[in-house]
PDB file of C-alpha atoms in Angstrom:
ATOM      1  CA  MET A 122      -3.681 -10.377   2.948  1.00  0.00           C
ATOM      2  CA  ASN A 123      -1.754 -13.155   1.183  1.00  0.00           C
ATOM      3  CA  PRO A 124       1.949 -13.649   2.100  1.00  0.00           C
ATOM      4  CA  PHE A 125       2.883 -12.757  -1.492  1.00  0.00           C
ATOM      5  CA  PHE A 126       0.827 -10.358  -3.591  1.00  0.00           C
ATOM      6  CA  LEU A 127       1.634  -9.038  -7.052  1.00  0.00           C
ATOM      7  CA  ASN A 128      -0.504  -6.864  -9.283  1.00  0.00           C
ATOM      8  CA  VAL A 129      -0.406  -3.901 -11.663  1.00  0.00           C
ATOM      9  CA  PHE A 130      -2.616  -0.906 -10.917  1.00  0.00           C
ATOM     10  CA  ASP A 131      -3.660   2.023 -13.066  1.00  0.00           C
ATOM     11  CA  ASP A 132      -3.805   5.553 -11.597  1.00  0.00           C
ATOM     12  CA  LEU A 133      -2.962   4.414  -8.083  1.00  0.00           C
ATOM     13  CA  LYS A 134      -4.250   6.425  -5.130  1.00  0.00           C
ATOM     14  CA  TYR A 135      -4.130   5.206  -1.539  1.00  0.00           C
ATOM     15  CA  ILE A 136      -4.544   6.804   1.872  1.00  0.00           C
ATOM     16  CA  PRO A 137      -1.697   6.772   4.455  1.00  0.00           C
ATOM     17  CA  ASN A 138      -1.330   3.238   5.766  1.00  0.00           C
ATOM     18  CA  ALA A 139       1.155   0.863   7.377  1.00  0.00           C
ATOM     19  CA  HIS A 140       1.074  -2.931   7.465  1.00  0.00           C
ATOM     20  CA  ARG A 141       3.143  -6.004   8.319  1.00  0.00           C
ATOM     21  CA  GLN A 142       4.107  -6.670   4.697  1.00  0.00           C
ATOM     22  CA  VAL A 143       7.168  -5.290   2.941  1.00  0.00           C
ATOM     23  CA  GLU A 144       6.133  -3.446  -0.232  1.00  0.00           C
ATOM     24  CA  VAL A 145       8.056  -2.963  -3.476  1.00  0.00           C
ATOM     25  CA  ILE A 146       6.710  -0.723  -6.245  1.00  0.00           C
ATOM     26  CA  VAL A 147       7.965  -0.047  -9.751  1.00  0.00           C
ATOM     27  CA  ILE A 148       6.576   2.745 -11.928  1.00  0.00           C
ATOM     28  CA  LEU A 149       5.852   1.122 -15.302  1.00  0.00           C
ATOM     29  CA  GLU A 150       4.258   4.190 -16.918  1.00  0.00           C
ATOM     30  CA  GLY A 151       3.562   7.814 -16.039  1.00  0.00           C
ATOM     31  CA  SER A 152       4.339   9.279 -12.625  1.00  0.00           C
ATOM     32  CA  LEU A 153       3.300   8.652  -9.035  1.00  0.00           C
ATOM     33  CA  VAL A 154       3.503  10.929  -6.002  1.00  0.00           C
ATOM     34  CA  ILE A 155       4.544   8.914  -2.955  1.00  0.00           C
ATOM     35  CA  SER A 156       4.715   9.928   0.680  1.00  0.00           C
ATOM     36  CA  LEU A 157       7.088   8.093   3.029  1.00  0.00           C
ATOM     37  CA  HIS A 158       6.844   9.485   6.548  1.00  0.00           C
ATOM     38  CA  ASN A 159       5.582  12.736   5.027  1.00  0.00           C
ATOM     39  CA  ASP A 160       8.647  12.934   2.763  1.00  0.00           C
ATOM     40  CA  ILE A 161       6.903  13.472  -0.574  1.00  0.00           C
ATOM     41  CA  GLN A 162       8.573  12.566  -3.848  1.00  0.00           C
ATOM     42  CA  VAL A 163       7.520  12.244  -7.478  1.00  0.00           C
ATOM     43  CA  LEU A 164       8.490   8.930  -9.076  1.00  0.00           C
ATOM     44  CA  GLU A 165       8.654   8.591 -12.854  1.00  0.00           C
ATOM     45  CA  THR A 166       8.748   5.645 -15.252  1.00  0.00           C
ATOM     46  CA  GLY A 167      11.524   3.245 -14.234  1.00  0.00           C
ATOM     47  CA  ASP A 168      11.774   4.482 -10.639  1.00  0.00           C
ATOM     48  CA  MET A 169      11.099   2.140  -7.755  1.00  0.00           C
ATOM     49  CA  CYS A 170      10.605   2.154  -4.007  1.00  0.00           C
ATOM     50  CA  LEU A 171      11.172  -0.273  -1.139  1.00  0.00           C
ATOM     51  CA  ILE A 172       8.830   0.212   1.820  1.00  0.00           C
ATOM     52  CA  LEU A 173       9.543  -1.812   4.937  1.00  0.00           C
ATOM     53  CA  ASP A 174       6.933  -3.326   7.225  1.00  0.00           C
ATOM     54  CA  TYR A 175       5.025  -0.946   9.522  1.00  0.00           C
ATOM     55  CA  VAL A 176       6.194   2.174   7.659  1.00  0.00           C
ATOM     56  CA  THR A 177       3.579   4.822   6.848  1.00  0.00           C
ATOM     57  CA  HIS A 178       3.151   5.493   3.135  1.00  0.00           C
ATOM     58  CA  SER A 179       0.558   6.775   0.676  1.00  0.00           C
ATOM     59  CA  TYR A 180       0.178   7.232  -3.078  1.00  0.00           C
ATOM     60  CA  TYR A 181      -1.384   9.833  -5.340  1.00  0.00           C
ATOM     61  CA  THR A 182      -1.662   9.938  -9.146  1.00  0.00           C
ATOM     62  CA  LYS A 183      -2.169  13.379 -10.682  1.00  0.00           C
ATOM     63  CA  VAL A 184      -2.536  12.415 -14.344  1.00  0.00           C
ATOM     64  CA  HIS A 185      -1.670   8.784 -15.089  1.00  0.00           C
ATOM     65  CA  SER A 186       0.328   5.960 -13.592  1.00  0.00           C
ATOM     66  CA  LYS A 187       0.741   2.238 -14.104  1.00  0.00           C
ATOM     67  CA  VAL A 188       2.413   0.711 -11.066  1.00  0.00           C
ATOM     68  CA  LEU A 189       3.653  -2.766 -10.222  1.00  0.00           C
ATOM     69  CA  VAL A 190       2.954  -3.452  -6.534  1.00  0.00           C
ATOM     70  CA  ILE A 191       4.503  -6.425  -4.737  1.00  0.00           C
ATOM     71  CA  THR A 192       3.963  -7.198  -1.068  1.00  0.00           C
ATOM     72  CA  PHE A 193       5.434 -10.032   0.971  1.00  0.00           C
ATOM     73  CA  THR A 194       6.120 -10.897   4.603  1.00  0.00           C
ATOM     74  CA  LYS A 195       9.628 -11.150   5.999  1.00  0.00           C
ATOM     75  CA  GLU A 196       8.712 -14.616   7.266  1.00  0.00           C
ATOM     76  CA  GLU A 197       7.948 -15.701   3.690  1.00  0.00           C
ATOM     77  CA  PHE A 198      11.217 -14.251   2.376  1.00  0.00           C
ATOM     78  CA  HIS A 199      13.507 -15.311   5.215  1.00  0.00           C
ATOM     79  CA  ARG A 200      16.763 -14.213   3.581  1.00  0.00           C
ATOM     80  CA  PHE A 201      15.399 -10.672   3.283  1.00  0.00           C
ATOM     81  CA  LYS A 202      14.472 -10.728   6.989  1.00  0.00           C
ATOM     82  CA  ILE A 203      18.068 -11.567   7.943  1.00  0.00           C
ATOM     83  CA  MET A 204      19.539  -8.986   5.571  1.00  0.00           C
ATOM     84  CA  ALA A 205      17.125  -6.228   6.682  1.00  0.00           C
ATOM     85  CA  ALA A 206      18.250  -6.638  10.288  1.00  0.00           C
ATOM     86  CA  LYS A 207      21.951  -6.982   9.455  1.00  0.00           C
ATOM     87  CA  GLU A 208      22.130  -4.033   7.063  1.00  0.00           C
ATOM     88  CA  GLN A 209      19.651  -1.844   9.009  1.00  0.00           C
ATOM     89  CA  LEU A 210      17.595  -1.254   5.870  1.00  0.00           C
ATOM     90  CA  THR A 211      15.266   1.726   5.714  1.00  0.00           C
ATOM     91  CA  SER A 212      12.419   2.567   3.359  1.00  0.00           C
ATOM     92  CA  SER A 213      13.769   4.466   0.354  1.00  0.00           C
ATOM     93  CA  CYS A 214      13.075   5.389  -3.267  1.00  0.00           C
ATOM     94  CA  LEU A 215      15.415   4.812  -6.193  1.00  0.00           C
ATOM     95  CA  LYS A 216      15.145   7.238  -9.087  1.00  0.00           C
ATOM     96  CA  ALA A 217      16.631   5.932 -12.318  1.00  0.00           C
ATOM     97  CA  ALA A 218      19.820   7.907 -12.960  1.00  0.00           C
ATOM     98  CA  ASN A 219      19.856   7.267 -16.706  1.00  0.00           C
ATOM     99  CA  ASP A 220      18.120   5.396 -19.534  1.00  0.00           C
ATOM    100  CA  GLU A 221      20.197   2.260 -18.989  1.00  0.00           C
ATOM    101  CA  GLN A 222      19.269   2.006 -15.317  1.00  0.00           C
ATOM    102  CA  ARG A 223      15.631   2.669 -16.162  1.00  0.00           C
ATOM    103  CA  LYS A 224      15.715  -0.065 -18.808  1.00  0.00           C
ATOM    104  CA  GLN A 225      17.214  -2.607 -16.395  1.00  0.00           C
ATOM    105  CA  ILE A 226      14.581  -1.941 -13.719  1.00  0.00           C
ATOM    106  CA  LEU A 227      11.707  -2.152 -16.224  1.00  0.00           C
ATOM    107  CA  ASN A 228      13.102  -5.342 -17.791  1.00  0.00           C
ATOM    108  CA  ILE A 229      13.240  -7.118 -14.413  1.00  0.00           C
ATOM    109  CA  ALA A 230       9.727  -5.878 -13.532  1.00  0.00           C
ATOM    110  CA  ASN A 231       8.239  -6.995 -16.852  1.00  0.00           C
ATOM    111  CA  GLU A 232       9.879 -10.430 -16.609  1.00  0.00           C
ATOM    112  CA  LEU A 233       8.320 -10.794 -13.166  1.00  0.00           C
ATOM    113  CA  ILE A 234       4.867  -9.720 -14.379  1.00  0.00           C
ATOM    114  CA  HIS A 235       4.812 -12.067 -17.386  1.00  0.00           C
ATOM    115  CA  LEU A 236       6.089 -15.282 -15.792  1.00  0.00           C
ATOM    116  CA  PRO A 237       4.108 -18.277 -17.133  1.00  0.00           C
ATOM    117  CA  LYS A 238       1.773 -19.993 -14.692  1.00  0.00           C
ATOM    118  CA  GLY A 239       2.845 -23.360 -13.373  1.00  0.00           C
ATOM    119  CA  ARG A 240       3.883 -25.305 -10.314  1.00  0.00           C
ATOM    120  CA  GLY A 241       7.102 -23.326  -9.978  1.00  0.00           C
ATOM    121  CA  LEU A 242       5.545 -19.884 -10.378  1.00  0.00           C
ATOM    122  CA  GLU A 243       5.904 -18.800  -6.756  1.00  0.00           C
ATOM    123  CA  PHE A 244       9.578 -19.824  -6.660  1.00  0.00           C
ATOM    124  CA  GLN A 245      10.207 -17.923  -9.903  1.00  0.00           C
ATOM    125  CA  GLN A 246       8.412 -14.869  -8.539  1.00  0.00           C
ATOM    126  CA  PHE A 247      10.573 -14.799  -5.428  1.00  0.00           C
ATOM    127  CA  GLY A 248      13.643 -15.317  -7.590  1.00  0.00           C
ATOM    128  CA  TYR A 249      12.886 -12.272  -9.746  1.00  0.00           C
ATOM    129  CA  LEU A 250      11.879 -10.317  -6.641  1.00  0.00           C
ATOM    130  CA  ALA A 251      15.283 -11.103  -5.129  1.00  0.00           C
ATOM    131  CA  VAL A 252      16.972  -9.818  -8.311  1.00  0.00           C
ATOM    132  CA  LEU A 253      14.870  -6.639  -8.195  1.00  0.00           C
ATOM    133  CA  ILE A 254      15.623  -5.976  -4.521  1.00  0.00           C
ATOM    134  CA  GLY A 255      19.292  -6.805  -5.043  1.00  0.00           C
ATOM    135  CA  TYR A 256      19.528  -4.274  -7.860  1.00  0.00           C
ATOM    136  CA  PHE A 257      17.753  -1.708  -5.676  1.00  0.00           C
ATOM    137  CA  LEU A 258      20.158  -2.228  -2.756  1.00  0.00           C
ATOM    138  CA  ASN A 259      23.209  -1.916  -4.993  1.00  0.00           C
ATOM    139  CA  GLU A 260      22.055   1.389  -6.452  1.00  0.00           C
ATOM    140  CA  CYS A 261      20.176   3.135  -3.636  1.00  0.00           C
ATOM    141  CA  GLU A 262      21.594   5.163  -0.761  1.00  0.00           C
ATOM    142  CA  MET A 263      19.401   4.754   2.316  1.00  0.00           C
ATOM    143  CA  LYS A 264      18.717   7.309   5.019  1.00  0.00           C
ATOM    144  CA  LYS A 265      18.018   6.495   8.663  1.00  0.00           C
ATOM    145  CA  ASP A 266      14.832   7.938  10.157  1.00  0.00           C
ATOM    146  CA  ASP A 267      14.734   8.396  13.925  1.00  0.00           C
ATOM    147  CA  ASN A 268      11.663  10.654  14.084  1.00  0.00           C
ATOM    148  CA  ALA A 269       9.764   9.466  17.176  1.00  0.00           C
ATOM    149  CA  SER A 270       6.413  10.948  16.142  1.00  0.00           C
ATOM    150  CA  MET A 271       6.637   9.159  12.789  1.00  0.00           C
ATOM    151  CA  ILE A 272       7.414   5.852  14.500  1.00  0.00           C
ATOM    152  CA  LEU A 273       4.277   6.298  16.628  1.00  0.00           C
ATOM    153  CA  ALA A 274       2.219   7.080  13.522  1.00  0.00           C
ATOM    154  CA  ASP A 275       3.547   3.863  11.950  1.00  0.00           C
ATOM    155  CA  ARG A 276       2.413   1.894  14.996  1.00  0.00           C
ATOM    156  CA  ILE A 277      -1.025   3.481  14.897  1.00  0.00           C
ATOM    157  CA  MET A 278      -1.612   2.832  11.190  1.00  0.00           C
ATOM    158  CA  ALA A 279      -0.299  -0.712  11.419  1.00  0.00           C
ATOM    159  CA  TYR A 280      -2.622  -1.390  14.361  1.00  0.00           C
ATOM    160  CA  LEU A 281      -5.630   0.040  12.521  1.00  0.00           C
ATOM    161  CA  SER A 282      -4.796  -1.827   9.296  1.00  0.00           C
ATOM    162  CA  GLU A 283      -4.619  -5.120  11.164  1.00  0.00           C
ATOM    163  CA  ASN A 284      -7.706  -4.537  13.332  1.00  0.00           C
ATOM    164  CA  CYS A 285     -10.081  -2.504  11.156  1.00  0.00           C
ATOM    165  CA  HIS A 286     -12.139  -5.618  10.354  1.00  0.00           C
ATOM    166  CA  GLN A 287     -13.060  -5.893  14.055  1.00  0.00           C
ATOM    167  CA  PRO A 288     -15.362  -3.643  16.103  1.00  0.00           C
ATOM    168  CA  ILE A 289     -12.984  -0.839  17.025  1.00  0.00           C
ATOM    169  CA  THR A 290     -13.449   2.486  18.801  1.00  0.00           C
ATOM    170  CA  LEU A 291     -11.176   5.415  19.513  1.00  0.00           C
ATOM    171  CA  GLU A 292     -11.133   4.390  23.178  1.00  0.00           C
ATOM    172  CA  LYS A 293     -10.191   0.743  22.485  1.00  0.00           C
ATOM    173  CA  ALA A 294      -7.533   1.659  19.919  1.00  0.00           C
ATOM    174  CA  SER A 295      -5.899   4.244  22.199  1.00  0.00           C
ATOM    175  CA  HIS A 296      -5.892   1.743  25.084  1.00  0.00           C
ATOM    176  CA  ASP A 297      -4.302  -1.019  22.968  1.00  0.00           C
ATOM    177  CA  ILE A 298      -1.673   1.332  21.507  1.00  0.00           C
ATOM    178  CA  GLY A 299      -0.923   2.867  24.912  1.00  0.00           C
ATOM    179  CA  ILE A 300      -1.697   6.539  24.317  1.00  0.00           C
ATOM    180  CA  SER A 301      -4.608   8.814  25.199  1.00  0.00           C
ATOM    181  CA  LYS A 302      -7.591   8.979  22.858  1.00  0.00           C
ATOM    182  CA  TYR A 303      -6.935  12.708  22.410  1.00  0.00           C
ATOM    183  CA  HIS A 304      -3.354  12.018  21.283  1.00  0.00           C
ATOM    184  CA  LEU A 305      -4.581   9.322  18.891  1.00  0.00           C
ATOM    185  CA  SER A 306      -7.244  11.620  17.476  1.00  0.00           C
ATOM    186  CA  HIS A 307      -4.655  14.374  16.990  1.00  0.00           C
ATOM    187  CA  ILE A 308      -2.248  12.108  15.090  1.00  0.00           C
ATOM    188  CA  CYS A 309      -5.042  10.908  12.805  1.00  0.00           C
ATOM    189  CA  SER A 310      -6.021  14.481  11.994  1.00  0.00           C
ATOM    190  CA  GLU A 311      -2.486  15.872  11.650  1.00  0.00           C
ATOM    191  CA  GLN A 312      -0.558  13.038   9.995  1.00  0.00           C
ATOM    192  CA  ILE A 313      -3.290  11.151   8.130  1.00  0.00           C
ATOM    193  CA  GLY A 314      -5.457  14.161   7.376  1.00  0.00           C
ATOM    194  CA  ILE A 315      -8.838  12.647   8.280  1.00  0.00           C
ATOM    195  CA  ASN A 316     -10.509  11.770  11.556  1.00  0.00           C
ATOM    196  CA  PHE A 317     -10.267   8.376  13.239  1.00  0.00           C
ATOM    197  CA  LYS A 318     -13.660   6.999  12.206  1.00  0.00           C
ATOM    198  CA  THR A 319     -13.315   8.113   8.576  1.00  0.00           C
ATOM    199  CA  TYR A 320      -9.854   6.543   8.349  1.00  0.00           C
ATOM    200  CA  VAL A 321     -11.028   3.200   9.730  1.00  0.00           C
ATOM    201  CA  ASN A 322     -13.961   3.167   7.291  1.00  0.00           C
ATOM    202  CA  SER A 323     -11.580   3.995   4.421  1.00  0.00           C
ATOM    203  CA  LEU A 324      -9.460   0.951   5.290  1.00  0.00           C
ATOM    204  CA  ARG A 325     -12.586  -1.199   5.447  1.00  0.00           C
ATOM    205  CA  LEU A 326     -13.857   0.073   2.102  1.00  0.00           C
ATOM    206  CA  SER A 327     -10.509  -0.559   0.416  1.00  0.00           C
ATOM    207  CA  GLY A 328     -10.475  -4.109   1.768  1.00  0.00           C
ATOM    208  CA  ALA A 329     -14.051  -4.621   0.583  1.00  0.00           C
ATOM    209  CA  LYS A 330     -13.132  -3.519  -2.956  1.00  0.00           C
ATOM    210  CA  ARG A 331     -10.465  -6.203  -3.126  1.00  0.00           C
ATOM    211  CA  LEU A 332     -12.805  -8.917  -1.872  1.00  0.00           C
ATOM    212  CA  LEU A 333     -15.577  -7.886  -4.264  1.00  0.00           C
ATOM    213  CA  VAL A 334     -13.264  -8.560  -7.218  1.00  0.00           C
ATOM    214  CA  GLN A 335     -10.955 -11.285  -5.923  1.00  0.00           C
ATOM    215  CA  SER A 336     -13.451 -13.511  -4.067  1.00  0.00           C
ATOM    216  CA  ASP A 337     -16.845 -15.138  -4.556  1.00  0.00           C
ATOM    217  CA  LEU A 338     -18.041 -14.155  -1.086  1.00  0.00           C
ATOM    218  CA  SER A 339     -21.512 -12.660  -0.886  1.00  0.00           C
ATOM    219  CA  ILE A 340     -21.781  -8.921  -0.357  1.00  0.00           C
ATOM    220  CA  SER A 341     -23.271  -9.584   3.059  1.00  0.00           C
ATOM    221  CA  GLU A 342     -20.280 -11.751   4.030  1.00  0.00           C
ATOM    222  CA  ILE A 343     -17.811  -9.164   2.707  1.00  0.00           C
ATOM    223  CA  SER A 344     -19.546  -6.482   4.750  1.00  0.00           C
ATOM    224  CA  LYS A 345     -19.180  -8.624   7.859  1.00  0.00           C
ATOM    225  CA  GLN A 346     -15.558  -9.637   7.212  1.00  0.00           C
ATOM    226  CA  CYS A 347     -14.499  -6.023   6.656  1.00  0.00           C
ATOM    227  CA  GLY A 348     -15.947  -4.877   9.979  1.00  0.00           C
ATOM    228  CA  PHE A 349     -19.094  -2.951   8.999  1.00  0.00           C
ATOM    229  CA  GLU A 350     -21.909  -2.877  11.547  1.00  0.00           C
ATOM    230  CA  SER A 351     -24.479  -3.918   8.954  1.00  0.00           C
ATOM    231  CA  ILE A 352     -24.822  -4.455   5.222  1.00  0.00           C
ATOM    232  CA  ARG A 353     -26.989  -1.341   5.139  1.00  0.00           C
ATOM    233  CA  THR A 354     -24.111   0.750   6.541  1.00  0.00           C
ATOM    234  CA  PHE A 355     -21.695  -0.876   4.106  1.00  0.00           C
ATOM    235  CA  ASN A 356     -23.908  -0.193   1.066  1.00  0.00           C
ATOM    236  CA  ARG A 357     -24.481   3.409   2.131  1.00  0.00           C
ATOM    237  CA  LEU A 358     -20.788   4.229   2.750  1.00  0.00           C
ATOM    238  CA  PHE A 359     -19.698   2.473  -0.434  1.00  0.00           C
ATOM    239  CA  ALA A 360     -22.163   4.431  -2.565  1.00  0.00           C
ATOM    240  CA  GLU A 361     -21.322   7.718  -0.832  1.00  0.00           C
ATOM    241  CA  ASN A 362     -17.597   7.294  -1.465  1.00  0.00           C
ATOM    242  CA  PHE A 363     -17.519   5.671  -4.910  1.00  0.00           C
ATOM    243  CA  ASN A 364     -20.865   6.695  -6.480  1.00  0.00           C
ATOM    244  CA  ILE A 365     -21.635   3.046  -7.236  1.00  0.00           C
ATOM    245  CA  THR A 366     -23.127   0.134  -5.293  1.00  0.00           C
ATOM    246  CA  PRO A 367     -20.972  -2.838  -4.225  1.00  0.00           C
ATOM    247  CA  ALA A 368     -22.882  -5.119  -6.619  1.00  0.00           C
ATOM    248  CA  GLU A 369     -22.372  -2.727  -9.541  1.00  0.00           C
ATOM    249  CA  PHE A 370     -18.683  -2.344  -8.668  1.00  0.00           C
ATOM    250  CA  ARG A 371     -18.187  -6.131  -8.623  1.00  0.00           C
ATOM    251  CA  GLU A 372     -19.855  -6.592 -11.996  1.00  0.00           C
ATOM    252  CA  GLN A 373     -18.025  -3.679 -13.618  1.00  0.00           C
ATOM    253  CA  ASN A 374     -14.553  -4.652 -12.425  1.00  0.00           C
ATOM    254  CA  ARG A 375     -14.930  -8.362 -13.134  1.00  0.00           C
ATOM    255  CA  ARG A 376     -16.137  -7.596 -16.639  1.00  0.00           C
ATOM    256  CA  ASN A 377     -13.096  -5.387 -17.209  1.00  0.00           C
ATOM    257  CA  ASN A 378     -10.751  -7.878 -15.466  1.00  0.00           C
ATOM    258  CA  TYR A 379      -9.390  -4.942 -13.462  1.00  0.00           C
ATOM    259  CA  ILE A 380      -8.847  -4.433  -9.756  1.00  0.00           C
ATOM    260  CA  ASP A 381      -9.443  -0.883  -8.524  1.00  0.00           C
ATOM    261  CA  VAL A 382      -7.960  -0.560  -5.028  1.00  0.00           C
ATOM    262  CA  ASN A 383      -8.019   3.222  -4.847  1.00  0.00           C
ATOM    263  CA  SER A 384      -9.136   4.548  -1.492  1.00  0.00           C
ATOM    264  CA  PRO A 385     -11.666   7.220  -0.649  1.00  0.00           C
ATOM    265  CA  HIS A 386     -10.479  10.404   1.099  1.00  0.00           C
ATOM    266  CA  VAL A 387      -7.131  10.475  -0.734  1.00  0.00           C
ATOM    267  CA  LYS A 388      -5.590  13.936  -0.493  1.00  0.00           C
ATOM    268  CA  GLU A 389      -3.466  15.335  -3.278  1.00  0.00           C
ATOM    269  CA  LEU A 390       0.161  15.092  -2.186  1.00  0.00           C
ATOM    270  CA  GLN A 391       2.283  18.174  -2.772  1.00  0.00           C
ATOM    271  CA  PRO A 392       5.987  17.371  -3.150  1.00  0.00           C
ATOM    272  CA  LYS A 393       8.541  19.710  -1.699  1.00  0.00           C
ATOM    273  CA  LYS A 394      10.298  21.869  -4.273  1.00  0.00           C
ATOM    274  CA  GLN A 395      13.713  20.361  -3.702  1.00  0.00           C
ATOM    275  CA  ASN A 396      12.466  16.895  -4.566  1.00  0.00           C
ATOM    276  CA  HIS A 397      11.825  17.956  -8.164  1.00  0.00           C
ATOM    277  CA  ASP A 398      15.566  18.369  -8.623  1.00  0.00           C
ATOM    278  CA  VAL A 399      16.629  15.051  -7.143  1.00  0.00           C
TER     279      VAL A 399
END
């Protein structure tokens, strides 16, 4: 994944995952159900969320959403790295308290999206990102999460996200993470909601969808880079999960100039009742 990634997605759905990038999302239209460490909230237009590196999160759209997604590494945004350690930042969501706050968040997000291309684009993007994060930190009250089982789940999902393109088995993953394969299997089933093999294939398929649209690599090369045993396996799993072949998906999404990153096996997230009143 690139050090800095920015895109707008329609009707976002994504399985539980964790990665080395920090992620910032802004709801531009509609509503999005987000899970942070199994704390499920509904975000509406003008709400935003800051998700730190290696923190488990997932998304689900019930009706419609348009979401700005920004990811970056702490190494790329060094000032954020220093501040995150100093202030002990935690992943949190900011719900717009009123129309004025909502307007300010959306204005910053739209300025960031519509920056003109040029040699200084990346500097401008980080500048607007800094403004967006600064506004978030001024307005949002953060909660500390010391749940040990959640921290382990973060480690597991981060490991799988970073290694899913390689040949990986339950035995190898459990050995590298330092837990038994039975414990690893249990966490996948209980906290992700699908078994180990299905989860790894879901990560691979999501990565393949990005490469099909964003690169000129051949389908055979994409299959190999994403960790599938063979192009035959890749084609079969892709068709089973998305009801379309990789070649058809590439043509359809390039023609529409649209990137569909939605994952297979996404469960509908049910927010807790009290979160509706926040």
